[in-house]
């Protein structure tokens, strides 16, 4: 774990950090950690469009360690899709956003408040900015990702964002990271006038036994190779193919 939670208030423009070490030992993984933060920062029967409703981004426990298949991020919100109780909505995605958050020095982000104009959050290690997003508001997620990387002048920055559906509070809207998305949580993000969270980190994740991770990765790769070989031998091929 990096040991810190980034806290952002879009209404005031203020950012701060809180320790995460003790809580990390109580709740396993990004989903467990997000659930605990959701419990702390949300209210019973809270509207997803309440400015005080939290939007929480979290990284998995093993993200950034180098272990194959563990780069998972979680986004947790007061769900717009559950109209009776507006309870917890959660989506998990893979790829490189989660480890980048760890490299920047954070395990999770709690975002509250509502901006008066479209904004995006730009995180570069300890430098956290709430920036104007009017240039990408209305853009699709692929264009948004490209344009924001160009704007921050770093093609290695990682972007999680919403498209026009999320901006217009469509219940089915998602948060996207590249080609990855899932459960509809985008409306809760759009309600805050938040277009994207861009993150870039230059730190590292300390692990107890790097050699054990390398060995575990080697075994995983060998298992996949053996499985592919066995499946290939078991499935008869058509003649000429």
JSON list of N, CA and C in Angstrom, two decimals, residues 50-92:
[
{"chain": "A", "resi": 50, "resn": "UNK", "atom": "N", "xyz": [-26.69, 14.35, -5.05]},
{"chain": "A", "resi": 50, "resn": "UNK", "atom": "CA", "xyz": [-26.35, 15.18, -3.90]},
{"chain": "A", "resi": 50, "resn": "UNK", "atom": "C", "xyz": [-24.88, 15.58, -4.03]},
{"chain": "A", "resi": 51, "resn": "UNK", "atom": "N", "xyz": [-24.54, 16.87, -3.96]},
{"chain": "A", "resi": 51, "resn": "UNK", "atom": "CA", "xyz": [-23.13, 17.25, -4.06]},
{"chain": "A", "resi": 51, "resn": "UNK", "atom": "C", "xyz": [-22.24, 16.56, -3.04]},
{"chain": "A", "resi": 52, "resn": "UNK", "atom": "N", "xyz": [-22.82, 16.20, -1.90]},
{"chain": "A", "resi": 52, "resn": "UNK", "atom": "CA", "xyz": [-22.04, 15.57, -0.84]},
{"chain": "A", "resi": 52, "resn": "UNK", "atom": "C", "xyz": [-21.88, 14.07, -1.03]},
{"chain": "A", "resi": 53, "resn": "UNK", "atom": "N", "xyz": [-22.54, 13.50, -2.04]},
{"chain": "A", "resi": 53, "resn": "UNK", "atom": "CA", "xyz": [-22.40, 12.07, -2.31]},
{"chain": "A", "resi": 53, "resn": "UNK", "atom": "C", "xyz": [-20.99, 11.77, -2.81]},
{"chain": "A", "resi": 54, "resn": "UNK", "atom": "N", "xyz": [-20.34, 10.75, -2.28]},
{"chain": "A", "resi": 54, "resn": "UNK", "atom": "CA", "xyz": [-18.96, 10.48, -2.66]},
{"chain": "A", "resi": 54, "resn": "UNK", "atom": "C", "xyz": [-18.83, 9.72, -3.98]},
{"chain": "A", "resi": 55, "resn": "UNK", "atom": "N", "xyz": [-17.78, 10.05, -4.71]},
{"chain": "A", "resi": 55, "resn": "UNK", "atom": "CA", "xyz": [-17.31, 9.23, -5.83]},
{"chain": "A", "resi": 55, "resn": "UNK", "atom": "C", "xyz": [-15.91, 8.78, -5.43]},
{"chain": "A", "resi": 56, "resn": "UNK", "atom": "N", "xyz": [-15.72, 7.47, -5.36]},
{"chain": "A", "resi": 56, "resn": "UNK", "atom": "CA", "xyz": [-14.48, 6.92, -4.81]},
{"chain": "A", "resi": 56, "resn": "UNK", "atom": "C", "xyz": [-13.75, 6.09, -5.86]},
{"chain": "A", "resi": 57, "resn": "UNK", "atom": "N", "xyz": [-12.51, 6.43, -6.11]},
{"chain": "A", "resi": 57, "resn": "UNK", "atom": "CA", "xyz": [-11.64, 5.65, -6.98]},
{"chain": "A", "resi": 57, "resn": "UNK", "atom": "C", "xyz": [-10.63, 4.93, -6.09]},
{"chain": "A", "resi": 58, "resn": "UNK", "atom": "N", "xyz": [-10.44, 3.63, -6.33]},
{"chain": "A", "resi": 58, "resn": "UNK", "atom": "CA", "xyz": [-9.50, 2.88, -5.51]},
{"chain": "A", "resi": 58, "resn": "UNK", "atom": "C", "xyz": [-8.67, 1.92, -6.34]},
{"chain": "A", "resi": 59, "resn": "UNK", "atom": "N", "xyz": [-7.49, 1.60, -5.85]},
{"chain": "A", "resi": 59, "resn": "UNK", "atom": "CA", "xyz": [-6.62, 0.63, -6.52]},
{"chain": "A", "resi": 59, "resn": "UNK", "atom": "C", "xyz": [-6.62, -0.67, -5.75]},
{"chain": "A", "resi": 60, "resn": "UNK", "atom": "N", "xyz": [-6.43, -1.77, -6.46]},
{"chain": "A", "resi": 60, "resn": "UNK", "atom": "CA", "xyz": [-6.35, -3.07, -5.83]},
{"chain": "A", "resi": 60, "resn": "UNK", "atom": "C", "xyz": [-5.11, -3.20, -4.97]},
{"chain": "A", "resi": 61, "resn": "UNK", "atom": "N", "xyz": [-5.15, -4.11, -4.01]},
{"chain": "A", "resi": 61, "resn": "UNK", "atom": "CA", "xyz": [-4.03, -4.29, -3.08]},
{"chain": "A", "resi": 61, "resn": "UNK", "atom": "C", "xyz": [-2.73, -4.64, -3.79]},
{"chain": "A", "resi": 62, "resn": "UNK", "atom": "N", "xyz": [-2.82, -5.41, -4.86]},
{"chain": "A", "resi": 62, "resn": "UNK", "atom": "CA", "xyz": [-1.60, -5.87, -5.54]},
{"chain": "A", "resi": 62, "resn": "UNK", "atom": "C", "xyz": [-1.25, -5.06, -6.78]},
{"chain": "A", "resi": 63, "resn": "UNK", "atom": "N", "xyz": [-2.04, -4.02, -7.08]},
{"chain": "A", "resi": 63, "resn": "UNK", "atom": "CA", "xyz": [-1.74, -3.16, -8.24]},
{"chain": "A", "resi": 63, "resn": "UNK", "atom": "C", "xyz": [-0.38, -2.51, -8.06]},
{"chain": "A", "resi": 64, "resn": "UNK", "atom": "N", "xyz": [0.43, -2.54, -9.11]},
{"chain": "A", "resi": 64, "resn": "UNK", "atom": "CA", "xyz": [1.74, -1.90, -9.07]},
{"chain": "A", "resi": 64, "resn": "UNK", "atom": "C", "xyz": [2.85, -2.77, -8.52]},
{"chain": "A", "resi": 65, "resn": "UNK", "atom": "N", "xyz": [2.52, -3.99, -8.09]},
{"chain": "A", "resi": 65, "resn": "UNK", "atom": "CA", "xyz": [3.55, -4.87, -7.53]},
{"chain": "A", "resi": 65, "resn": "UNK", "atom": "C", "xyz": [4.30, -5.64, -8.61]},
{"chain": "A", "resi": 66, "resn": "UNK", "atom": "N", "xyz": [3.76, -5.66, -9.83]},
{"chain": "A", "resi": 66, "resn": "UNK", "atom": "CA", "xyz": [4.37, -6.45, -10.90]},
{"chain": "A", "resi": 66, "resn": "UNK", "atom": "C", "xyz": [3.78, -7.83, -11.04]},
{"chain": "A", "resi": 67, "resn": "UNK", "atom": "N", "xyz": [2.89, -8.20, -10.14]},
{"chain": "A", "resi": 67, "resn": "UNK", "atom": "CA", "xyz": [2.26, -9.52, -10.21]},
{"chain": "A", "resi": 67, "resn": "UNK", "atom": "C", "xyz": [1.23, -9.53, -11.35]},
{"chain": "A", "resi": 68, "resn": "UNK", "atom": "N", "xyz": [1.33, -10.50, -12.23]},
{"chain": "A", "resi": 68, "resn": "UNK", "atom": "CA", "xyz": [0.48, -10.58, -13.41]},
{"chain": "A", "resi": 68, "resn": "UNK", "atom": "C", "xyz": [-1.00, -10.68, -13.02]},
{"chain": "A", "resi": 69, "resn": "UNK", "atom": "N", "xyz": [-1.82, -9.89, -13.69]},
{"chain": "A", "resi": 69, "resn": "UNK", "atom": "CA", "xyz": [-3.27, -10.00, -13.55]},
{"chain": "A", "resi": 69, "resn": "UNK", "atom": "C", "xyz": [-3.85, -9.30, -12.33]},
{"chain": "A", "resi": 70, "resn": "UNK", "atom": "N", "xyz": [-3.10, -8.40, -11.70]},
{"chain": "A", "resi": 70, "resn": "UNK", "atom": "CA", "xyz": [-3.58, -7.79, -10.46]},
{"chain": "A", "resi": 70, "resn": "UNK", "atom": "C", "xyz": [-3.77, -6.28, -10.56]},
{"chain": "A", "resi": 71, "resn": "UNK", "atom": "N", "xyz": [-3.67, -5.71, -11.74]},
{"chain": "A", "resi": 71, "resn": "UNK", "atom": "CA", "xyz": [-3.81, -4.25, -11.89]},
{"chain": "A", "resi": 71, "resn": "UNK", "atom": "C", "xyz": [-5.27, -3.87, -12.01]},
{"chain": "A", "resi": 72, "resn": "UNK", "atom": "N", "xyz": [-5.96, -3.85, -10.88]},
{"chain": "A", "resi": 72, "resn": "UNK", "atom": "CA", "xyz": [-7.39, -3.59, -10.87]},
{"chain": "A", "resi": 72, "resn": "UNK", "atom": "C", "xyz": [-7.71, -2.27, -10.17]},
{"chain": "A", "resi": 73, "resn": "UNK", "atom": "N", "xyz": [-8.65, -1.54, -10.77]},
{"chain": "A", "resi": 73, "resn": "UNK", "atom": "CA", "xyz": [-9.17, -0.32, -10.15]},
{"chain": "A", "resi": 73, "resn": "UNK", "atom": "C", "xyz": [-10.65, -0.50, -9.86]},
{"chain": "A", "resi": 74, "resn": "UNK", "atom": "N", "xyz": [-11.15, 0.22, -8.87]},
{"chain": "A", "resi": 74, "resn": "UNK", "atom": "CA", "xyz": [-12.57, 0.18, -8.51]},
{"chain": "A", "resi": 74, "resn": "UNK", "atom": "C", "xyz": [-13.10, 1.60, -8.45]},
{"chain": "A", "resi": 75, "resn": "UNK", "atom": "N", "xyz": [-14.32, 1.79, -8.95]},
{"chain": "A", "resi": 75, "resn": "UNK", "atom": "CA", "xyz": [-15.02, 3.07, -8.81]},
{"chain": "A", "resi": 75, "resn": "UNK", "atom": "C", "xyz": [-16.33, 2.79, -8.07]},
{"chain": "A", "resi": 76, "resn": "UNK", "atom": "N", "xyz": [-16.54, 3.48, -6.96]},
{"chain": "A", "resi": 76, "resn": "UNK", "atom": "CA", "xyz": [-17.70, 3.24, -6.11]},
{"chain": "A", "resi": 76, "resn": "UNK", "atom": "C", "xyz": [-18.47, 4.55, -5.93]},
{"chain": "A", "resi": 77, "resn": "UNK", "atom": "N", "xyz": [-19.79, 4.49, -6.11]},
{"chain": "A", "resi": 77, "resn": "UNK", "atom": "CA", "xyz": [-20.63, 5.70, -6.06]},
{"chain": "A", "resi": 77, "resn": "UNK", "atom": "C", "xyz": [-21.97, 5.37, -5.39]},
{"chain": "A", "resi": 78, "resn": "UNK", "atom": "N", "xyz": [-22.74, 6.42, -5.09]},
{"chain": "A", "resi": 78, "resn": "UNK", "atom": "CA", "xyz": [-24.15, 6.24, -4.80]},
{"chain": "A", "resi": 78, "resn": "UNK", "atom": "C", "xyz": [-24.82, 6.02, -6.15]},
{"chain": "A", "resi": 79, "resn": "UNK", "atom": "N", "xyz": [-25.37, 4.85, -6.36]},
{"chain": "A", "resi": 79, "resn": "UNK", "atom": "CA", "xyz": [-25.79, 4.44, -7.69]},
{"chain": "A", "resi": 79, "resn": "UNK", "atom": "C", "xyz": [-27.07, 5.14, -8.16]},
{"chain": "A", "resi": 80, "resn": "UNK", "atom": "N", "xyz": [-27.01, 5.67, -9.37]},
{"chain": "A", "resi": 80, "resn": "UNK", "atom": "CA", "xyz": [-28.20, 6.24, -9.99]},
{"chain": "A", "resi": 80, "resn": "UNK", "atom": "C", "xyz": [-29.12, 5.15, -10.53]},
{"chain": "A", "resi": 81, "resn": "UNK", "atom": "N", "xyz": [-28.61, 3.92, -10.65]},
{"chain": "A", "resi": 81, "resn": "UNK", "atom": "CA", "xyz": [-29.37, 2.83, -11.25]},
{"chain": "A", "resi": 81, "resn": "UNK", "atom": "C", "xyz": [-30.30, 2.15, -10.24]},
{"chain": "A", "resi": 82, "resn": "UNK", "atom": "N", "xyz": [-30.11, 2.39, -8.95]},
{"chain": "A", "resi": 82, "resn": "UNK", "atom": "CA", "xyz": [-30.93, 1.75, -7.92]},
{"chain": "A", "resi": 82, "resn": "UNK", "atom": "C", "xyz": [-31.84, 2.81, -7.33]},
{"chain": "A", "resi": 83, "resn": "UNK", "atom": "N", "xyz": [-32.99, 2.99, -7.95]},
{"chain": "A", "resi": 83, "resn": "UNK", "atom": "CA", "xyz": [-33.82, 4.16, -7.66]},
{"chain": "A", "resi": 83, "resn": "UNK", "atom": "C", "xyz": [-34.52, 4.12, -6.31]},
{"chain": "A", "resi": 84, "resn": "UNK", "atom": "N", "xyz": [-34.72, 2.94, -5.72]},
{"chain": "A", "resi": 84, "resn": "UNK", "atom": "CA", "xyz": [-35.43, 2.88, -4.44]},
{"chain": "A", "resi": 84, "resn": "UNK", "atom": "C", "xyz": [-34.56, 3.33, -3.27]},
{"chain": "A", "resi": 85, "resn": "UNK", "atom": "N", "xyz": [-33.34, 2.84, -3.22]},
{"chain": "A", "resi": 85, "resn": "UNK", "atom": "CA", "xyz": [-32.49, 3.16, -2.07]},
{"chain": "A", "resi": 85, "resn": "UNK", "atom": "C", "xyz": [-31.23, 3.93, -2.46]},
{"chain": "A", "resi": 86, "resn": "UNK", "atom": "N", "xyz": [-30.94, 4.01, -3.78]},
{"chain": "A", "resi": 86, "resn": "UNK", "atom": "CA", "xyz": [-29.70, 4.65, -4.23]},
{"chain": "A", "resi": 86, "resn": "UNK", "atom": "C", "xyz": [-28.50, 4.12, -3.46]},
{"chain": "A", "resi": 87, "resn": "UNK", "atom": "N", "xyz": [-28.39, 2.82, -3.40]},
{"chain": "A", "resi": 87, "resn": "UNK", "atom": "CA", "xyz": [-27.31, 2.22, -2.62]},
{"chain": "A", "resi": 87, "resn": "UNK", "atom": "C", "xyz": [-26.01, 2.17, -3.43]},
{"chain": "A", "resi": 88, "resn": "UNK", "atom": "N", "xyz": [-25.05, 1.47, -2.88]},
{"chain": "A", "resi": 88, "resn": "UNK", "atom": "CA", "xyz": [-23.72, 1.42, -3.47]},
{"chain": "A", "resi": 88, "resn": "UNK", "atom": "C", "xyz": [-23.72, 0.86, -4.89]},
{"chain": "A", "resi": 89, "resn": "UNK", "atom": "N", "xyz": [-23.04, 1.54, -5.78]},
{"chain": "A", "resi": 89, "resn": "UNK", "atom": "CA", "xyz": [-22.79, 1.05, -7.13]},
{"chain": "A", "resi": 89, "resn": "UNK", "atom": "C", "xyz": [-21.29, 0.94, -7.31]},
{"chain": "A", "resi": 90, "resn": "UNK", "atom": "N", "xyz": [-20.82, -0.13, -7.94]},
{"chain": "A", "resi": 90, "resn": "UNK", "atom": "CA", "xyz": [-19.38, -0.38, -8.01]},
{"chain": "A", "resi": 90, "resn": "UNK", "atom": "C", "xyz": [-19.01, -0.97, -9.37]},
{"chain": "A", "resi": 91, "resn": "UNK", "atom": "N", "xyz": [-17.87, -0.54, -9.89]},
{"chain": "A", "resi": 91, "resn": "UNK", "atom": "CA", "xyz": [-17.35, -1.14, -11.12]},
{"chain": "A", "resi": 91, "resn": "UNK", "atom": "C", "xyz": [-15.86, -1.40, -10.94]},
{"chain": "A", "resi": 92, "resn": "UNK", "atom": "N", "xyz": [-15.39, -2.53, -11.47]},
{"chain": "A", "resi": 92, "resn": "UNK", "atom": "CA", "xyz": [-13.97, -2.86, -11.45]},
{"chain": "A", "resi": 92, "resn": "UNK", "atom": "C", "xyz": [-13.43, -2.95, -12.86]}
]
